[in-house]
Tab-separated table of C-alpha atoms in Angstrom:
chain	number	residue	atom	x	y	z
T	20	MET	CA	-7.720	-15.146	8.131
T	21	LYS	CA	-8.279	-11.477	6.588
T	22	ARG	CA	-10.659	-12.143	3.424
T	23	SER	CA	-8.867	-9.782	1.357
T	24	ASN	CA	-5.626	-11.533	1.554
T	25	LEU	CA	-7.595	-14.946	1.183
T	26	TRP	CA	-9.246	-13.899	-2.030
T	27	TRP	CA	-6.022	-12.287	-3.340
T	28	GLY	CA	-4.378	-15.518	-2.795
T	29	ILE	CA	-6.937	-17.649	-4.504
T	30	ILE	CA	-6.583	-15.131	-7.561
T	31	LEU	CA	-3.034	-15.372	-7.874
T	32	VAL	CA	-3.099	-18.927	-7.831
T	33	CYS	CA	-5.685	-19.087	-10.525
T	34	ILE	CA	-3.941	-16.797	-12.506
T	35	GLY	CA	-0.921	-18.915	-12.376
T	36	ALA	CA	-2.731	-22.224	-12.925
T	37	LEU	CA	-4.142	-20.811	-15.954
T	38	LEU	CA	-0.743	-19.565	-17.429
T	39	LEU	CA	0.618	-22.733	-16.576
T	40	LEU	CA	-1.969	-24.763	-18.404
T	41	ASP	CA	-1.286	-22.505	-21.579
T	42	ASN	CA	2.269	-22.947	-21.529
T	43	LEU	CA	1.559	-26.690	-21.282
T	44	GLY	CA	-0.491	-26.630	-24.504
T	45	VAL	CA	-3.844	-27.322	-22.485
T	46	LEU	CA	-5.510	-24.078	-23.482
T	47	ALA	CA	-4.040	-23.919	-26.962
T	48	PRO	CA	-7.624	-24.333	-28.645
T	49	LEU	CA	-8.686	-21.329	-26.684
T	50	ASN	CA	-5.924	-18.952	-28.150
T	51	ILE	CA	-5.118	-17.395	-24.699
T	52	LYS	CA	-1.940	-15.710	-24.837
T	53	ALA	CA	0.534	-15.991	-21.743
T	54	GLY	CA	3.902	-15.528	-20.610
T	55	PRO	CA	6.659	-17.777	-19.797
T	56	LEU	CA	6.524	-21.020	-17.760
T	57	ILE	CA	8.451	-19.339	-14.998
T	58	LEU	CA	5.850	-16.704	-14.816
T	59	SER	CA	3.312	-19.326	-14.100
T	60	LEU	CA	5.191	-20.986	-11.448
T	61	ALA	CA	5.908	-17.974	-9.673
T	62	LEU	CA	2.308	-16.893	-9.449
T	63	ILE	CA	1.184	-20.041	-8.108
T	64	GLY	CA	3.854	-19.932	-5.574
T	65	LEU	CA	3.134	-16.517	-4.824
T	66	GLY	CA	-0.462	-17.061	-4.472
T	67	THR	CA	0.205	-20.060	-1.937
T	68	TRP	CA	2.437	-18.015	-0.110
T	69	THR	CA	-0.011	-15.267	0.196
T	70	LEU	CA	-2.684	-17.849	1.545
T	71	LEU	CA	-0.239	-19.312	4.104
T	72	ALA	CA	0.549	-15.576	5.481
T	73	ALA	CA	-3.302	-14.793	5.692
T	74	GLN	CA	-3.758	-17.814	8.126
T	75	ARG	CA	-0.420	-18.243	10.026
T	76	ARG	CA	0.901	-15.877	12.775
T	77	GLY	CA	4.085	-15.733	14.784
T	78	ASN	CA	4.254	-15.005	18.356
T	79	PHE	CA	5.641	-11.342	18.672
T	80	ALA	CA	6.184	-9.271	21.569
T	81	THR	CA	3.942	-6.218	21.571
T	82	GLU	CA	5.610	-2.537	21.729
T	83	GLU	CA	4.188	0.824	22.481
T	84	LEU	CA	6.105	3.374	20.518
T	85	SER	CA	5.847	7.569	20.691
T	86	ILE	CA	8.086	9.807	18.694
T	87	PRO	CA	7.766	13.642	19.582
T	88	PHE	CA	7.779	16.051	16.711
T	89	GLU	CA	10.952	18.312	16.421
T	90	GLY	CA	10.900	20.430	13.625
T	91	GLU	CA	8.856	22.032	10.808
T	92	GLU	CA	8.044	19.149	8.509
T	93	ALA	CA	8.533	15.449	8.759
T	94	HIS	CA	9.277	12.468	6.378
T	95	VAL	CA	7.873	9.077	7.827
T	96	ASN	CA	9.231	6.029	5.974
T	97	LEU	CA	7.315	2.724	6.753
T	98	ASP	CA	9.159	-0.618	5.797
T	99	PHE	CA	6.861	-3.163	6.564
T	100	GLY	CA	7.182	-7.087	5.886
T	101	ALA	CA	4.079	-9.453	6.228
T	102	GLY	CA	1.225	-8.925	8.080
T	103	GLU	CA	-1.375	-6.204	8.709
T	104	LEU	CA	-0.713	-2.307	8.667
T	105	ARG	CA	-3.262	0.295	9.734
T	106	VAL	CA	-2.353	3.966	9.598
T	107	HIS	CA	-4.430	6.950	10.699
T	108	GLY	CA	-4.369	10.089	12.219
T	109	ALA	CA	-4.924	11.126	15.786
T	110	ALA	CA	-1.563	11.648	17.250
T	111	LEU	CA	-1.795	14.340	19.604
T	112	GLY	CA	0.216	17.704	20.888
T	113	GLU	CA	3.846	17.318	20.287
T	114	THR	CA	3.763	13.596	18.979
T	115	LEU	CA	4.513	13.002	15.625
T	116	LEU	CA	3.343	9.477	15.617
T	117	SER	CA	2.599	6.794	18.041
T	118	GLY	CA	1.398	3.027	17.864
T	119	THR	CA	1.376	-0.364	18.838
T	120	PHE	CA	3.478	-2.975	17.053
T	121	GLU	CA	4.655	-6.357	16.809
T	122	GLU	CA	8.341	-5.789	16.576
T	123	VAL	CA	9.606	-2.827	15.105
T	124	GLU	CA	13.144	-1.034	14.894
T	125	HIS	CA	13.246	2.756	14.541
T	126	ASP	CA	15.533	5.594	13.645
T	127	VAL	CA	15.239	9.326	14.166
T	128	SER	CA	17.227	12.093	12.290
T	129	TYR	CA	17.048	15.675	11.535
T	130	LYS	CA	18.408	18.114	8.989
T	131	GLY	CA	17.470	21.782	9.405
T	132	GLY	CA	13.797	21.918	10.149
T	133	HIS	CA	13.026	18.279	8.673
T	134	GLN	CA	12.838	15.232	10.803
T	135	ARG	CA	12.892	12.114	9.245
T	136	VAL	CA	11.662	8.906	10.785
T	137	ARG	CA	12.021	5.241	9.703
T	138	LEU	CA	10.001	2.257	10.947
T	139	SER	CA	11.038	-1.132	9.823
T	140	SER	CA	10.365	-4.706	10.542
T	141	PRO	CA	13.699	-6.583	11.844
T	142	PRO	CA	14.817	-9.131	9.446
T	143	PHE	CA	13.360	-12.620	10.119
T	144	ALA	CA	15.916	-15.255	11.444
T	145	GLY	CA	16.348	-18.026	8.506
T	146	PRO	CA	15.577	-18.490	4.771
T	147	HIS	CA	12.277	-15.777	3.967
T	148	TRP	CA	10.923	-18.317	1.591
T	149	ILE	CA	10.644	-20.990	4.565
T	150	ILE	CA	9.347	-18.890	7.502
T	151	GLY	CA	7.862	-15.990	5.667
T	152	PRO	CA	4.170	-16.931	5.972
T	153	TRP	CA	4.565	-17.675	9.590
T	154	GLN	CA	5.792	-14.169	10.436
T	155	HIS	CA	2.551	-12.403	10.263
T	156	ARG	CA	3.115	-9.180	12.197
T	157	ARG	CA	0.501	-6.163	13.039
T	158	TRP	CA	1.228	-2.320	13.205
T	159	THR	CA	-1.308	0.213	14.175
T	160	VAL	CA	0.190	3.785	13.322
T	161	ALA	CA	-1.235	7.258	14.469
T	162	LEU	CA	-0.032	10.287	12.701
T	163	ASN	CA	-0.208	13.786	14.056
T	164	ASP	CA	-2.754	15.697	12.029
T	165	ALA	CA	-1.249	19.055	12.050
T	166	VAL	CA	2.545	18.208	10.675
T	167	PRO	CA	3.273	18.465	7.120
T	168	LEU	CA	4.297	15.033	6.021
T	169	THR	CA	6.044	13.037	3.246
T	170	LEU	CA	4.940	9.645	3.916
T	171	THR	CA	6.703	6.355	2.459
T	172	VAL	CA	5.264	2.851	2.569
T	173	LYS	CA	6.914	-0.321	1.680
T	174	THR	CA	4.899	-3.796	2.061
T	175	GLY	CA	5.449	-7.241	1.370
T	176	ALA	CA	2.730	-9.701	1.382
T	177	SER	CA	0.218	-7.945	4.008
T	178	ASP	CA	-3.221	-6.226	4.100
T	179	VAL	CA	-2.723	-2.457	4.412
T	180	ARG	CA	-5.149	0.217	5.339
T	181	LEU	CA	-4.240	3.587	5.436
T	182	ASP	CA	-6.575	6.439	6.493
T	183	LEU	CA	-5.161	9.674	5.602
T	184	THR	CA	-8.414	11.723	5.763
T	185	ASP	CA	-7.078	14.193	8.349
T	186	VAL	CA	-3.561	13.941	7.976
T	187	GLN	CA	-1.434	16.834	6.328
T	188	VAL	CA	0.315	14.559	3.664
T	189	THR	CA	1.817	16.209	1.010
T	190	ARG	CA	3.387	13.590	-0.889
T	191	LEU	CA	2.730	9.746	-0.351
T	192	LYS	CA	4.847	6.934	-2.050
T	193	LEU	CA	3.611	3.402	-2.228
T	194	GLU	CA	5.777	0.472	-2.825
T	195	SER	CA	4.336	-3.067	-2.300
T	196	GLY	CA	4.673	-6.895	-3.079
T	197	ALA	CA	1.675	-9.391	-3.066
T	198	ASN	CA	-0.788	-7.456	-0.891
T	199	ALA	CA	-4.395	-5.979	-0.385
T	200	MET	CA	-4.006	-2.132	-0.217
T	201	HIS	CA	-6.627	0.502	0.590
T	202	VAL	CA	-5.943	4.244	0.675
T	203	ILE	CA	-7.972	7.003	1.940
T	204	ALA	CA	-6.527	10.352	0.310
T	205	PRO	CA	-6.085	13.341	2.571
T	206	ALA	CA	-9.137	15.725	2.697
T	207	HIS	CA	-7.597	18.879	3.783
T	208	ALA	CA	-3.722	18.748	3.045
T	209	GLY	CA	-4.082	21.288	-0.026
T	210	TYR	CA	-2.173	19.638	-2.959
T	211	THR	CA	-1.043	15.793	-2.511
T	212	GLU	CA	0.889	13.814	-4.530
T	213	ILE	CA	0.299	10.127	-4.558
T	214	ARG	CA	3.100	7.598	-6.436
T	215	GLY	CA	2.226	3.982	-6.245
T	216	SER	CA	3.938	0.870	-7.769
T	217	SER	CA	3.246	-2.890	-7.236
T	218	GLY	CA	4.217	-6.374	-8.989
T	219	ALA	CA	1.061	-8.286	-7.880
T	220	ALA	CA	-1.390	-6.456	-5.667
T	221	SER	CA	-5.004	-5.162	-5.182
T	222	LEU	CA	-4.908	-1.338	-4.669
T	223	SER	CA	-7.628	0.995	-4.133
T	224	VAL	CA	-7.642	4.698	-3.742
T	225	GLU	CA	-10.668	6.593	-2.116
T	226	ILE	CA	-10.716	10.435	-2.879
T	227	PRO	CA	-12.841	11.949	-0.339
T	228	LYS	CA	-15.716	14.290	-1.328
T	229	GLY	CA	-14.671	18.060	-2.159
T	230	VAL	CA	-11.269	16.689	-3.163
T	231	ALA	CA	-10.389	17.222	-6.855
T	232	ALA	CA	-8.137	14.599	-8.526
T	233	ARG	CA	-5.802	13.868	-11.591
T	234	ILE	CA	-5.584	10.202	-12.094
T	235	ARG	CA	-2.945	8.100	-14.380
T	236	THR	CA	-2.909	4.386	-14.241
T	237	SER	CA	-1.171	1.839	-15.984
T	238	GLY	CA	-0.587	-2.265	-15.803
T	239	ALA	CA	0.566	-4.923	-17.959
T	240	LEU	CA	-2.085	-7.489	-16.460
T	241	ALA	CA	-4.172	-5.261	-14.473
T	242	SER	CA	-7.801	-4.375	-13.986
T	243	ILE	CA	-8.289	-0.738	-14.053
T	244	SER	CA	-11.598	1.040	-12.485
T	245	VAL	CA	-12.133	4.511	-12.303
T	246	ASP	CA	-15.249	6.523	-11.194
T	247	ARG	CA	-15.712	8.265	-14.538
T	248	GLU	CA	-18.800	10.335	-12.862
T	249	ARG	CA	-16.273	12.102	-10.669
T	250	PHE	CA	-13.324	11.986	-12.866
T	251	PRO	CA	-13.994	11.815	-16.590
T	252	LYS	CA	-11.396	11.158	-18.829
T	253	MET	CA	-9.469	14.116	-20.402
T	254	GLU	CA	-6.191	14.209	-22.341
T	255	GLY	CA	-4.979	10.796	-21.424
T	256	ASP	CA	-5.848	10.677	-17.841
T	257	TYR	CA	-8.952	10.849	-15.569
T	258	ARG	CA	-9.518	14.339	-14.143
T	259	SER	CA	-11.959	16.517	-11.960
T	260	PRO	CA	-13.521	19.258	-13.947
T	261	ASP	CA	-12.303	21.629	-11.463
T	262	TYR	CA	-8.923	20.078	-10.847
T	263	GLU	CA	-6.686	23.231	-11.592
T	264	THR	CA	-8.628	25.694	-9.473
T	265	ALA	CA	-9.663	23.160	-6.525
T	266	ALA	CA	-8.401	24.282	-3.016
T	267	ASN	CA	-7.879	20.479	-1.959
T	268	LYS	CA	-6.492	18.048	-4.709
T	269	VAL	CA	-4.621	14.985	-5.404
T	270	ASP	CA	-2.232	13.959	-8.228
T	271	VAL	CA	-2.426	10.312	-8.413
T	272	THR	CA	-0.031	7.917	-10.434
T	273	LEU	CA	-0.249	4.309	-10.137
T	274	GLU	CA	1.748	1.279	-11.758
T	275	MET	CA	0.545	-2.208	-11.345
T	276	GLY	CA	2.188	-5.608	-12.769
T	277	VAL	CA	-0.452	-8.196	-12.140
T	278	GLY	CA	-3.862	-7.235	-10.234
T	279	SER	CA	-6.458	-4.592	-9.743
T	280	ILE	CA	-6.589	-0.713	-9.423
T	281	THR	CA	-9.685	0.880	-8.251
T	282	VAL	CA	-10.272	4.730	-7.736
T	283	ARG	CA	-13.165	6.178	-6.471
């Protein structure tokens, strides 16, 4: 079991339990404000589902996949469900991406000098709410360090690690469900735009040393932590003092429903 998934599941169950107790009037003397009953039950269910997903795995065939690079730039879309996703640099030569996958469907298209690749988890057989926790896949993806990329990552209940230190990602879009996600931003891509949104998650973004950043965050019930020594608050956002003139910089916007955001 991944400890990050375990703790995130426990946190969701605890939040849901507190909201439920408040709606039942048990916590009224403490004057705790809470959402409607349906939110309470949903969070408890989501936390339980995440705990199960962290423990149970399906029996999937492992597939090796390699896609050559043909064009001037590329857009890679990873549509991943429940499980463990690892992305890093190191694809070599004329390869756009390569990796090891437990069940994957892929589609490649071209328009002008732009190559678009979509990798997706095949749909589960049967109701997702019954078999979801047992369908726990693993993907390990290597991207070409030298190819300018737009990267879109969509995930469900999963443990995600994106090490983009040496990858030339110019735009990163993150859409997640109930998961734990850690992202290391590019170190030598020039300008990178990072946009992330999540309903319930733990999201951390690591900015490499020597890379400037502008950071904007928002969250209804989110805990937000930003390294203010590197990124002091300026004009409503967090920003490196040399952001405007830096050769390598990231523009980060993160939105969270319930969970935590950490940027360092």
